Amino acid sequence: MFELLKTDPQTKARLGRLTTAHGVVETPVFMPVGTQASVKALDPRELREMGTQIVLGNTYHLNLRPGLDIIRAAGGLHKFMNWEKPILTDSGGFQVFSLAKIRKIKPHGVEFRSHIDGSLLFLGPKEAMEIQRVLGSDIAMVFDECPPHDAPAREQRLAVERTIRWARECREQPRADGQKVFGIVQGGSNPELREECARALVAMEFDGYAIGGVSVGEAEPEMMKAIEFTEPFLPANKARYAMGLGTPAQMIELISRGVDMFDCVLPTRIARTGTAVTHTGAFALKGSAYKTDFGPIEEGCECYACRTFTRAYLRHLLRANEILGLRMVSVHNSHLFLKIMAEVRAAIAAGTFAEFYREFIANYTPSQKILAQRQRETER
Amino acid sequence: MFELLKTDPQTKARLGRLTTAHGVVETPVFMPVGTQASVKALDPRELREMGTQIVLGNTYHLNLRPGLDIIRAAGGLHKFMNWEKPILTDSGGFQVFSLAKIRKIKPHGVEFRSHIDGSLLFLGPKEAMEIQRVLGSDIAMVFDECPPHDAPAREQRLAVERTIRWARECREQPRADGQKVFGIVQGGSNPELREECARALVAMEFDGYAIGGVSVGEAEPEMMKAIEFTEPFLPANKARYAMGLGTPAQMIELISRGVDMFDCVLPTRIARTGTAVTHTGAFALKGSAYKTDFGPIEEGCECYACRTFTRAYLRHLLRANEILGLRMVSVHNSHLFLKIMAEVRAAIAAGTFAEFYREFIANYTPSQKILAQRQRETER
């Protein structure tokens, strides 16, 4: 399923190729997030035009709304949302632990109340895999337990034990035709737990491995360490996916640490409040500095928004609450994330990734405001 | 500027061609409304694809936000919003009388407070024409007084007198290169006032004539009468424009009464609350009847939304408050209004409009809810 094409000689960056039932995904890859069967504010044509290879869907959200019967009747998630390329579905584990009310952990899953209508529901390995089977995603994720980053050591250990047990249960469930399943490594910022969890999952021979329990409110250095504690125990011939990350600079950092796959609501979420991202950082497009700035969001950018509209016009739209404003910033931001991944792949292929990395990080000014956001909580 | 190509033998329907500085407009025509320099939720590509010939902009709104300096610096409204086809701008008269707070009518215009920030402003014939000159619209509208439909007779008379006087003042103001100016007939539901106003404006030889003071809350039969009272006094060789109208059935009715041009926020406004329009009427797409309806919004429709998505998917998006839902219903509804106009033009050209009219009205079920809406108040 995963072909490792090249490893960067100076860093751990990898060039790879994931083959799925709905097509090939070149890695490193950024996956736009379509939690509720729609990448917010974007349509499939726009996604294709910006070079989207694979999108995310979400078990927890889609099971609550529209509900599985409707997606089953549609013939699966691809047909329902009219997206013919690969889809990865998250298992709902993260959402059960972050969104749902009054949850009760049981041996074979979690009892919780829907955040929409309060109804009592149950999600565990069996249920999560069955939902993902019906959704028909190309890559399904195991049902894991994702404790808060500041959970006590005992809770982190219990979460790892459950995550391993539930992963084994997931492994045995029926799958959709050609569906691949990724394990999720938990263990917080504890190196022993990370190693233990990774080793146990790798022994089960999943099709790929995600690093979970990152971007859950912890500081950036701690997040980097969680990745560094985990990565050495993951096999080279399987894809590695850092869940819910990150800013452009974070993705570049993680690629240099051996990560292949990313998903994040950041580009569309901050677009809706008028924040645009470029190769050098983020800025609030509503600022008065852009009143009569008739250049594009980012000079040289080939996205539809930059080819069509000026900063001054987009600023006006955002201030006037015109939907076209947030639409176009969503187009630009998502395009940028995908474009950076294309540049990364070209650099690894050319053997110049280390140079690309240094330049990128040197030119990029991280936004403290954005880093402080807990990006995954409500939407992933 | 206006060429009358054909008149229907059985009705007053007309086939025409308006030539403007930014291109030719085939009439009867529906003009999507871009009050704040954006047709709500749609982008210029989508507008072009659905066959938009001309869009509306608004003097009152654009003058408040982004403000004239910014649009002047951009090189006019076409460049600011990146719309290369014709634009008609309303004069702001209607908005001053419907949106602005604490207005005071003076001899040469109206003093009012901005509905955005409460600042004291003045708009009259001179100001409205100067703003429209800077916007650089292809068709500018005179600054008129639009009283409420239930205003007393004395007020209606005063409004007509002012409207005539202000039209004369507008006539004398400088214009943008190639800019045409339309007069606006007021007079409410009083046939004498309508005739008097029409005759006075026609004597001034405007480039076209609008019928204002319609769709301002009056009942539909009263609105039809206002058009019937006015139309006989308008010259055959100039375009006639019914402002702020209407539903598909209303437009067909008005075309049969000799009207050539329409604008209405209806298709995009009701789209945002999930109401779709078809050749046979309107329906709420959120309804549970469409849960597993995998057909398009309208069978046979060629719009992007109908070619791409099912009712079941769009229903889900609307219920989940996904922007793509209201975007796609906006695409469909706007396309439908334009498509009906194309069908009308073909029918007049083929000499079959009377038949088309009978069939259309027989098949169309008007929505009382929509008819009751005062469509123009906040957005036109």
PDB file of C-alpha atoms in Angstrom, chain B residues 20-282:
ATOM      1  CA  THR B  20     -23.792  49.145 -22.860  1.00  0.00           C
ATOM      2  CA  ALA B  21     -20.179  50.171 -22.421  1.00  0.00           C
ATOM      3  CA  HIS B  22     -19.335  46.676 -21.126  1.00  0.00           C
ATOM      4  CA  GLY B  23     -21.333  44.622 -23.591  1.00  0.00           C
ATOM      5  CA  VAL B  24     -24.708  43.643 -24.883  1.00  0.00           C
ATOM      6  CA  VAL B  25     -27.645  42.524 -22.733  1.00  0.00           C
ATOM      7  CA  GLU B  26     -30.410  40.466 -24.303  1.00  0.00           C
ATOM      8  CA  THR B  27     -33.843  41.250 -22.842  1.00  0.00           C
ATOM      9  CA  PRO B  28     -36.018  40.197 -21.078  1.00  0.00           C
ATOM     10  CA  VAL B  29     -33.217  39.925 -18.542  1.00  0.00           C
ATOM     11  CA  PHE B  30     -32.857  39.001 -14.893  1.00  0.00           C
ATOM     12  CA  MET B  31     -30.067  40.864 -13.084  1.00  0.00           C
ATOM     13  CA  PRO B  32     -28.533  39.103 -10.045  1.00  0.00           C
ATOM     14  CA  VAL B  33     -28.131  41.535  -7.157  1.00  0.00           C
ATOM     15  CA  GLY B  34     -24.648  42.345  -5.871  1.00  0.00           C
ATOM     16  CA  THR B  35     -25.576  45.003  -3.321  1.00  0.00           C
ATOM     17  CA  GLN B  36     -22.177  45.169  -1.639  1.00  0.00           C
ATOM     18  CA  ALA B  37     -20.093  44.361  -4.763  1.00  0.00           C
ATOM     19  CA  SER B  38     -20.805  40.629  -4.455  1.00  0.00           C
ATOM     20  CA  VAL B  39     -23.787  38.565  -5.523  1.00  0.00           C
ATOM     21  CA  LYS B  40     -24.248  36.849  -2.200  1.00  0.00           C
ATOM     22  CA  ALA B  41     -22.342  33.535  -1.891  1.00  0.00           C
ATOM     23  CA  LEU B  42     -21.455  33.428  -5.619  1.00  0.00           C
ATOM     24  CA  ASP B  43     -18.210  34.138  -7.427  1.00  0.00           C
ATOM     25  CA  PRO B  44     -17.795  35.716 -10.894  1.00  0.00           C
ATOM     26  CA  ARG B  45     -16.989  32.377 -12.503  1.00  0.00           C
ATOM     27  CA  GLU B  46     -20.211  30.853 -11.213  1.00  0.00           C
ATOM     28  CA  LEU B  47     -22.114  33.929 -12.395  1.00  0.00           C
ATOM     29  CA  ARG B  48     -20.633  33.665 -15.885  1.00  0.00           C
ATOM     30  CA  GLU B  49     -21.299  29.920 -16.065  1.00  0.00           C
ATOM     31  CA  MET B  50     -24.974  30.403 -15.258  1.00  0.00           C
ATOM     32  CA  GLY B  51     -25.320  32.970 -18.035  1.00  0.00           C
ATOM     33  CA  THR B  52     -25.393  36.220 -16.064  1.00  0.00           C
ATOM     34  CA  GLN B  53     -25.417  39.165 -18.478  1.00  0.00           C
ATOM     35  CA  ILE B  54     -25.494  42.065 -16.013  1.00  0.00           C
ATOM     36  CA  VAL B  55     -25.370  42.473 -12.225  1.00  0.00           C
ATOM     37  CA  LEU B  56     -26.585  45.157  -9.849  1.00  0.00           C
ATOM     38  CA  GLY B  57     -24.547  47.230  -7.453  1.00  0.00           C
ATOM     39  CA  ASN B  58     -25.803  49.738  -4.919  1.00  0.00           C
ATOM     40  CA  THR B  59     -24.893  53.380  -4.449  1.00  0.00           C
ATOM     41  CA  TYR B  60     -26.054  53.596  -0.850  1.00  0.00           C
ATOM     42  CA  HIS B  61     -24.237  50.473   0.336  1.00  0.00           C
ATOM     43  CA  LEU B  62     -21.008  50.922  -1.625  1.00  0.00           C
ATOM     44  CA  ASN B  63     -20.721  54.545  -0.585  1.00  0.00           C
ATOM     45  CA  LEU B  64     -20.891  53.513   3.077  1.00  0.00           C
ATOM     46  CA  ARG B  65     -18.645  50.457   2.671  1.00  0.00           C
ATOM     47  CA  PRO B  66     -15.962  50.171   1.320  1.00  0.00           C
ATOM     48  CA  GLY B  67     -16.417  53.897   0.537  1.00  0.00           C
ATOM     49  CA  LEU B  68     -15.875  55.761  -2.689  1.00  0.00           C
ATOM     50  CA  ASP B  69     -12.143  56.428  -2.230  1.00  0.00           C
ATOM     51  CA  ILE B  70     -11.358  52.735  -2.267  1.00  0.00           C
ATOM     52  CA  ILE B  71     -13.449  52.013  -5.362  1.00  0.00           C
ATOM     53  CA  ARG B  72     -11.975  55.066  -7.095  1.00  0.00           C
ATOM     54  CA  ALA B  73      -8.475  53.811  -6.280  1.00  0.00           C
ATOM     55  CA  ALA B  74      -9.406  50.389  -7.677  1.00  0.00           C
ATOM     56  CA  GLY B  75     -10.403  52.019 -10.968  1.00  0.00           C
ATOM     57  CA  GLY B  76     -14.155  51.600 -10.580  1.00  0.00           C
ATOM     58  CA  LEU B  77     -16.602  48.936  -9.541  1.00  0.00           C
ATOM     59  CA  HIS B  78     -15.955  46.566 -12.468  1.00  0.00           C
ATOM     60  CA  LYS B  79     -12.283  46.312 -11.587  1.00  0.00           C
ATOM     61  CA  PHE B  80     -12.884  46.317  -7.832  1.00  0.00           C
ATOM     62  CA  MET B  81     -15.138  43.251  -7.987  1.00  0.00           C
ATOM     63  CA  ASN B  82     -13.512  41.780 -11.101  1.00  0.00           C
ATOM     64  CA  TRP B  83     -16.700  41.717 -13.152  1.00  0.00           C
ATOM     65  CA  GLU B  84     -16.056  42.626 -16.773  1.00  0.00           C
ATOM     66  CA  LYS B  85     -19.684  42.530 -17.948  1.00  0.00           C
ATOM     67  CA  PRO B  86     -22.306  45.256 -17.543  1.00  0.00           C
ATOM     68  CA  ILE B  87     -23.294  46.640 -14.148  1.00  0.00           C
ATOM     69  CA  LEU B  88     -26.398  48.621 -13.259  1.00  0.00           C
ATOM     70  CA  THR B  89     -26.263  50.668 -10.080  1.00  0.00           C
ATOM     71  CA  ASP B  90     -29.260  51.680  -8.083  1.00  0.00           C
ATOM     72  CA  SER B  91     -29.193  55.292  -6.914  1.00  0.00           C
ATOM     73  CA  GLY B  92     -29.573  54.727  -3.198  1.00  0.00           C
ATOM     74  CA  GLY B  93     -32.952  56.464  -3.160  1.00  0.00           C
ATOM     75  CA  PHE B  94     -34.784  53.325  -2.165  1.00  0.00           C
ATOM     76  CA  GLN B  95     -32.284  52.494   0.611  1.00  0.00           C
ATOM     77  CA  VAL B  96     -32.330  55.997   2.072  1.00  0.00           C
ATOM     78  CA  PHE B  97     -36.078  55.650   2.462  1.00  0.00           C
ATOM     79  CA  SER B  98     -36.091  52.059   3.711  1.00  0.00           C
ATOM     80  CA  LEU B  99     -32.813  51.443   5.587  1.00  0.00           C
ATOM     81  CA  ALA B 100     -31.453  54.731   6.886  1.00  0.00           C
ATOM     82  CA  LYS B 101     -32.397  56.050  10.299  1.00  0.00           C
ATOM     83  CA  ILE B 102     -33.758  59.537  11.090  1.00  0.00           C
ATOM     84  CA  ARG B 103     -33.991  60.937   7.612  1.00  0.00           C
ATOM     85  CA  LYS B 104     -34.894  64.504   6.764  1.00  0.00           C
ATOM     86  CA  ILE B 105     -36.003  65.336   3.243  1.00  0.00           C
ATOM     87  CA  LYS B 106     -34.493  68.575   1.965  1.00  0.00           C
ATOM     88  CA  PRO B 107     -34.897  70.362  -1.385  1.00  0.00           C
ATOM     89  CA  HIS B 108     -31.836  68.748  -2.946  1.00  0.00           C
ATOM     90  CA  GLY B 109     -31.794  65.339  -1.268  1.00  0.00           C
ATOM     91  CA  VAL B 110     -32.069  63.509   2.003  1.00  0.00           C
ATOM     92  CA  GLU B 111     -30.107  63.873   5.220  1.00  0.00           C
ATOM     93  CA  PHE B 112     -29.902  60.561   7.072  1.00  0.00           C
ATOM     94  CA  ARG B 113     -27.902  58.478   9.471  1.00  0.00           C
ATOM     95  CA  SER B 114     -25.950  55.461   8.250  1.00  0.00           C
ATOM     96  CA  HIS B 115     -27.517  52.145   9.255  1.00  0.00           C
ATOM     97  CA  ILE B 116     -23.985  50.859   9.900  1.00  0.00           C
ATOM     98  CA  ASP B 117     -22.398  53.432  12.202  1.00  0.00           C
ATOM     99  CA  GLY B 118     -25.008  56.149  12.656  1.00  0.00           C
ATOM    100  CA  SER B 119     -22.892  58.828  10.962  1.00  0.00           C
ATOM    101  CA  LEU B 120     -24.768  61.784   9.414  1.00  0.00           C
ATOM    102  CA  LEU B 121     -24.824  61.659   5.627  1.00  0.00           C
ATOM    103  CA  PHE B 122     -26.511  63.385   2.726  1.00  0.00           C
ATOM    104  CA  LEU B 123     -27.620  61.861  -0.549  1.00  0.00           C
ATOM    105  CA  GLY B 124     -29.384  63.694  -3.335  1.00  0.00           C
ATOM    106  CA  PRO B 125     -29.417  63.774  -7.145  1.00  0.00           C
ATOM    107  CA  LYS B 126     -25.974  65.363  -7.343  1.00  0.00           C
ATOM    108  CA  GLU B 127     -24.337  63.013  -4.835  1.00  0.00           C
ATOM    109  CA  ALA B 128     -25.991  59.868  -6.191  1.00  0.00           C
ATOM    110  CA  MET B 129     -24.886  60.639  -9.738  1.00  0.00           C
ATOM    111  CA  GLU B 130     -21.362  61.518  -8.617  1.00  0.00           C
ATOM    112  CA  ILE B 131     -21.062  58.221  -6.736  1.00  0.00           C
ATOM    113  CA  GLN B 132     -22.384  56.286  -9.732  1.00  0.00           C
ATOM    114  CA  ARG B 133     -19.964  58.166 -11.989  1.00  0.00           C
ATOM    115  CA  VAL B 134     -17.061  56.989  -9.818  1.00  0.00           C
ATOM    116  CA  LEU B 135     -18.460  53.456  -9.603  1.00  0.00           C
ATOM    117  CA  GLY B 136     -18.480  53.572 -13.407  1.00  0.00           C
ATOM    118  CA  SER B 137     -21.651  51.533 -13.811  1.00  0.00           C
ATOM    119  CA  ASP B 138     -22.996  50.989 -17.307  1.00  0.00           C
ATOM    120  CA  ILE B 139     -26.471  52.034 -16.247  1.00  0.00           C
ATOM    121  CA  ALA B 140     -27.022  54.559 -13.462  1.00  0.00           C
ATOM    122  CA  MET B 141     -30.422  55.148 -11.884  1.00  0.00           C
ATOM    123  CA  VAL B 142     -31.769  58.579 -10.970  1.00  0.00           C
ATOM    124  CA  PHE B 143     -32.202  59.454  -7.306  1.00  0.00           C
ATOM    125  CA  ASP B 144     -35.909  59.053  -6.539  1.00  0.00           C
ATOM    126  CA  GLU B 145     -38.213  59.153  -3.544  1.00  0.00           C
ATOM    127  CA  CYS B 146     -39.913  55.851  -2.826  1.00  0.00           C
ATOM    128  CA  PRO B 147     -42.672  56.318  -0.220  1.00  0.00           C
ATOM    129  CA  PRO B 148     -44.286  53.365   1.590  1.00  0.00           C
ATOM    130  CA  HIS B 149     -47.040  51.688  -0.431  1.00  0.00           C
ATOM    131  CA  ASP B 150     -49.628  52.789   2.130  1.00  0.00           C
ATOM    132  CA  ALA B 151     -48.460  56.410   2.283  1.00  0.00           C
ATOM    133  CA  PRO B 152     -51.306  58.971   2.173  1.00  0.00           C
ATOM    134  CA  ALA B 153     -52.209  60.534  -1.188  1.00  0.00           C
ATOM    135  CA  ARG B 154     -50.559  63.836  -0.304  1.00  0.00           C
ATOM    136  CA  GLU B 155     -47.268  62.120   0.445  1.00  0.00           C
ATOM    137  CA  GLN B 156     -47.435  60.138  -2.802  1.00  0.00           C
ATOM    138  CA  ARG B 157     -47.980  63.368  -4.731  1.00  0.00           C
ATOM    139  CA  LEU B 158     -45.076  65.111  -3.009  1.00  0.00           C
ATOM    140  CA  ALA B 159     -42.870  62.084  -3.716  1.00  0.00           C
ATOM    141  CA  VAL B 160     -43.750  62.209  -7.413  1.00  0.00           C
ATOM    142  CA  GLU B 161     -43.020  65.941  -7.555  1.00  0.00           C
ATOM    143  CA  ARG B 162     -39.654  65.459  -5.870  1.00  0.00           C
ATOM    144  CA  THR B 163     -38.868  62.427  -8.005  1.00  0.00           C
ATOM    145  CA  ILE B 164     -39.485  64.471 -11.170  1.00  0.00           C
ATOM    146  CA  ARG B 165     -37.464  67.441  -9.927  1.00  0.00           C
ATOM    147  CA  TRP B 166     -34.579  65.226  -8.768  1.00  0.00           C
ATOM    148  CA  ALA B 167     -34.653  63.282 -12.057  1.00  0.00           C
ATOM    149  CA  ARG B 168     -34.104  66.575 -13.889  1.00  0.00           C
ATOM    150  CA  GLU B 169     -31.168  67.383 -11.611  1.00  0.00           C
ATOM    151  CA  CYS B 170     -29.708  63.899 -12.196  1.00  0.00           C
ATOM    152  CA  ARG B 171     -30.067  64.385 -15.944  1.00  0.00           C
ATOM    153  CA  GLU B 172     -27.688  67.340 -15.780  1.00  0.00           C
ATOM    154  CA  GLN B 173     -24.893  65.723 -13.767  1.00  0.00           C
ATOM    155  CA  PRO B 174     -21.645  64.519 -15.360  1.00  0.00           C
ATOM    156  CA  ARG B 175     -21.487  60.811 -16.198  1.00  0.00           C
ATOM    157  CA  ALA B 176     -18.839  58.154 -16.609  1.00  0.00           C
ATOM    158  CA  ASP B 177     -17.768  57.357 -20.185  1.00  0.00           C
ATOM    159  CA  GLY B 178     -20.633  55.685 -21.988  1.00  0.00           C
ATOM    160  CA  GLN B 179     -22.782  55.586 -18.844  1.00  0.00           C
ATOM    161  CA  LYS B 180     -26.525  55.488 -19.458  1.00  0.00           C
ATOM    162  CA  VAL B 181     -29.128  56.867 -17.044  1.00  0.00           C
ATOM    163  CA  PHE B 182     -32.611  55.490 -16.389  1.00  0.00           C
ATOM    164  CA  GLY B 183     -35.494  57.491 -14.926  1.00  0.00           C
ATOM    165  CA  ILE B 184     -37.680  55.945 -12.184  1.00  0.00           C
ATOM    166  CA  VAL B 185     -41.464  56.306 -12.259  1.00  0.00           C
ATOM    167  CA  GLN B 186     -43.118  56.617  -8.837  1.00  0.00           C
ATOM    168  CA  GLY B 187     -46.785  57.230  -7.992  1.00  0.00           C
ATOM    169  CA  GLY B 188     -47.810  54.215  -5.929  1.00  0.00           C
ATOM    170  CA  SER B 189     -51.143  52.725  -6.958  1.00  0.00           C
ATOM    171  CA  ASN B 190     -52.544  56.020  -8.207  1.00  0.00           C
ATOM    172  CA  PRO B 191     -53.029  55.899 -12.001  1.00  0.00           C
ATOM    173  CA  GLU B 192     -52.971  59.687 -12.409  1.00  0.00           C
ATOM    174  CA  LEU B 193     -49.721  60.025 -10.485  1.00  0.00           C
ATOM    175  CA  ARG B 194     -48.130  57.160 -12.426  1.00  0.00           C
ATOM    176  CA  GLU B 195     -49.115  58.769 -15.733  1.00  0.00           C
ATOM    177  CA  GLU B 196     -47.959  62.205 -14.653  1.00  0.00           C
ATOM    178  CA  CYS B 197     -44.607  60.904 -13.444  1.00  0.00           C
ATOM    179  CA  ALA B 198     -44.051  58.764 -16.539  1.00  0.00           C
ATOM    180  CA  ARG B 199     -44.900  61.606 -18.934  1.00  0.00           C
ATOM    181  CA  ALA B 200     -42.618  64.047 -17.154  1.00  0.00           C
ATOM    182  CA  LEU B 201     -39.684  61.617 -17.170  1.00  0.00           C
ATOM    183  CA  VAL B 202     -40.225  60.558 -20.782  1.00  0.00           C
ATOM    184  CA  ALA B 203     -40.105  64.222 -21.771  1.00  0.00           C
ATOM    185  CA  MET B 204     -36.583  64.321 -20.289  1.00  0.00           C
ATOM    186  CA  GLU B 205     -35.508  61.536 -22.659  1.00  0.00           C
ATOM    187  CA  PHE B 206     -33.752  59.110 -20.368  1.00  0.00           C
ATOM    188  CA  ASP B 207     -31.956  56.046 -21.768  1.00  0.00           C
ATOM    189  CA  GLY B 208     -34.511  53.744 -20.154  1.00  0.00           C
ATOM    190  CA  TYR B 209     -37.318  53.789 -17.603  1.00  0.00           C
ATOM    191  CA  ALA B 210     -37.771  51.960 -14.365  1.00  0.00           C
ATOM    192  CA  ILE B 211     -40.997  51.423 -12.492  1.00  0.00           C
ATOM    193  CA  GLY B 212     -40.239  52.007  -8.836  1.00  0.00           C
ATOM    194  CA  GLY B 213     -42.446  51.836  -5.766  1.00  0.00           C
ATOM    195  CA  VAL B 214     -43.325  48.219  -6.528  1.00  0.00           C
ATOM    196  CA  SER B 215     -42.521  45.210  -4.344  1.00  0.00           C
ATOM    197  CA  VAL B 216     -42.540  47.504  -1.327  1.00  0.00           C
ATOM    198  CA  GLY B 217     -44.994  45.467   0.699  1.00  0.00           C
ATOM    199  CA  GLU B 218     -48.138  45.950  -1.380  1.00  0.00           C
ATOM    200  CA  ALA B 219     -50.324  43.008  -2.441  1.00  0.00           C
ATOM    201  CA  GLU B 220     -49.529  41.386  -5.779  1.00  0.00           C
ATOM    202  CA  PRO B 221     -52.656  42.626  -7.638  1.00  0.00           C
ATOM    203  CA  GLU B 222     -51.842  46.187  -6.575  1.00  0.00           C
ATOM    204  CA  MET B 223     -48.281  45.739  -7.820  1.00  0.00           C
ATOM    205  CA  MET B 224     -49.526  44.457 -11.194  1.00  0.00           C
ATOM    206  CA  LYS B 225     -51.802  47.482 -11.470  1.00  0.00           C
ATOM    207  CA  ALA B 226     -48.965  49.898 -10.743  1.00  0.00           C
ATOM    208  CA  ILE B 227     -47.139  48.368 -13.705  1.00  0.00           C
ATOM    209  CA  GLU B 228     -50.255  48.472 -15.895  1.00  0.00           C
ATOM    210  CA  PHE B 229     -50.884  52.124 -15.002  1.00  0.00           C
ATOM    211  CA  THR B 230     -47.347  53.059 -15.994  1.00  0.00           C
ATOM    212  CA  GLU B 231     -46.408  50.964 -19.006  1.00  0.00           C
ATOM    213  CA  PRO B 232     -48.665  52.646 -21.611  1.00  0.00           C
ATOM    214  CA  PHE B 233     -46.822  55.936 -21.070  1.00  0.00           C
ATOM    215  CA  LEU B 234     -43.355  54.519 -21.626  1.00  0.00           C
ATOM    216  CA  PRO B 235     -41.855  54.719 -25.129  1.00  0.00           C
ATOM    217  CA  ALA B 236     -41.523  51.437 -27.058  1.00  0.00           C
ATOM    218  CA  ASN B 237     -37.943  52.182 -28.048  1.00  0.00           C
ATOM    219  CA  LYS B 238     -36.573  52.286 -24.494  1.00  0.00           C
ATOM    220  CA  ALA B 239     -36.016  49.476 -21.993  1.00  0.00           C
ATOM    221  CA  ARG B 240     -38.474  49.110 -19.103  1.00  0.00           C
ATOM    222  CA  TYR B 241     -37.267  47.870 -15.736  1.00  0.00           C
ATOM    223  CA  ALA B 242     -39.477  46.735 -12.832  1.00  0.00           C
ATOM    224  CA  MET B 243     -37.371  47.320  -9.746  1.00  0.00           C
ATOM    225  CA  GLY B 244     -36.910  44.677  -7.055  1.00  0.00           C
ATOM    226  CA  LEU B 245     -39.034  41.960  -8.671  1.00  0.00           C
ATOM    227  CA  GLY B 246     -39.948  39.150  -8.465  1.00  0.00           C
ATOM    228  CA  THR B 247     -40.819  35.463  -8.303  1.00  0.00           C
ATOM    229  CA  PRO B 248     -40.556  33.494 -11.573  1.00  0.00           C
ATOM    230  CA  ALA B 249     -44.324  33.716 -12.063  1.00  0.00           C
ATOM    231  CA  GLN B 250     -44.344  37.454 -11.339  1.00  0.00           C
ATOM    232  CA  MET B 251     -41.580  38.037 -13.881  1.00  0.00           C
ATOM    233  CA  ILE B 252     -43.510  36.103 -16.531  1.00  0.00           C
ATOM    234  CA  GLU B 253     -46.643  38.124 -15.719  1.00  0.00           C
ATOM    235  CA  LEU B 254     -44.733  41.377 -15.979  1.00  0.00           C
ATOM    236  CA  ILE B 255     -43.035  40.377 -19.221  1.00  0.00           C
ATOM    237  CA  SER B 256     -46.499  39.777 -20.671  1.00  0.00           C
ATOM    238  CA  ARG B 257     -47.279  43.360 -19.554  1.00  0.00           C
ATOM    239  CA  GLY B 258     -44.308  44.796 -21.441  1.00  0.00           C
ATOM    240  CA  VAL B 259     -41.464  44.796 -18.882  1.00  0.00           C
ATOM    241  CA  ASP B 260     -37.898  43.996 -20.041  1.00  0.00           C
ATOM    242  CA  MET B 261     -35.664  44.029 -16.952  1.00  0.00           C
ATOM    243  CA  PHE B 262     -35.800  42.606 -13.440  1.00  0.00           C
ATOM    244  CA  ASP B 263     -33.633  42.428 -10.354  1.00  0.00           C
ATOM    245  CA  CYS B 264     -34.394  40.606  -7.158  1.00  0.00           C
ATOM    246  CA  VAL B 265     -32.570  39.312  -4.085  1.00  0.00           C
ATOM    247  CA  LEU B 266     -35.080  36.470  -3.904  1.00  0.00           C
ATOM    248  CA  PRO B 267     -33.003  33.640  -5.479  1.00  0.00           C
ATOM    249  CA  THR B 268     -29.991  34.169  -3.225  1.00  0.00           C
ATOM    250  CA  ARG B 269     -31.868  35.268  -0.120  1.00  0.00           C
ATOM    251  CA  ILE B 270     -34.196  32.274   0.095  1.00  0.00           C
ATOM    252  CA  ALA B 271     -31.270  30.001  -0.824  1.00  0.00           C
ATOM    253  CA  ARG B 272     -29.549  30.985   2.406  1.00  0.00           C
ATOM    254  CA  THR B 273     -32.446  29.583   4.409  1.00  0.00           C
ATOM    255  CA  GLY B 274     -32.603  26.446   2.272  1.00  0.00           C
ATOM    256  CA  THR B 275     -35.469  27.221  -0.105  1.00  0.00           C
ATOM    257  CA  ALA B 276     -34.979  26.029  -3.679  1.00  0.00           C
ATOM    258  CA  VAL B 277     -36.961  27.311  -6.649  1.00  0.00           C
ATOM    259  CA  THR B 278     -37.920  25.319  -9.733  1.00  0.00           C
ATOM    260  CA  HIS B 279     -40.091  25.878 -12.785  1.00  0.00           C
ATOM    261  CA  THR B 280     -43.054  24.709 -10.714  1.00  0.00           C
ATOM    262  CA  GLY B 281     -42.536  26.580  -7.455  1.00  0.00           C
ATOM    263  CA  ALA B 282     -40.395  26.709  -4.324  1.00  0.00           C
TER     264      ALA B 282
END
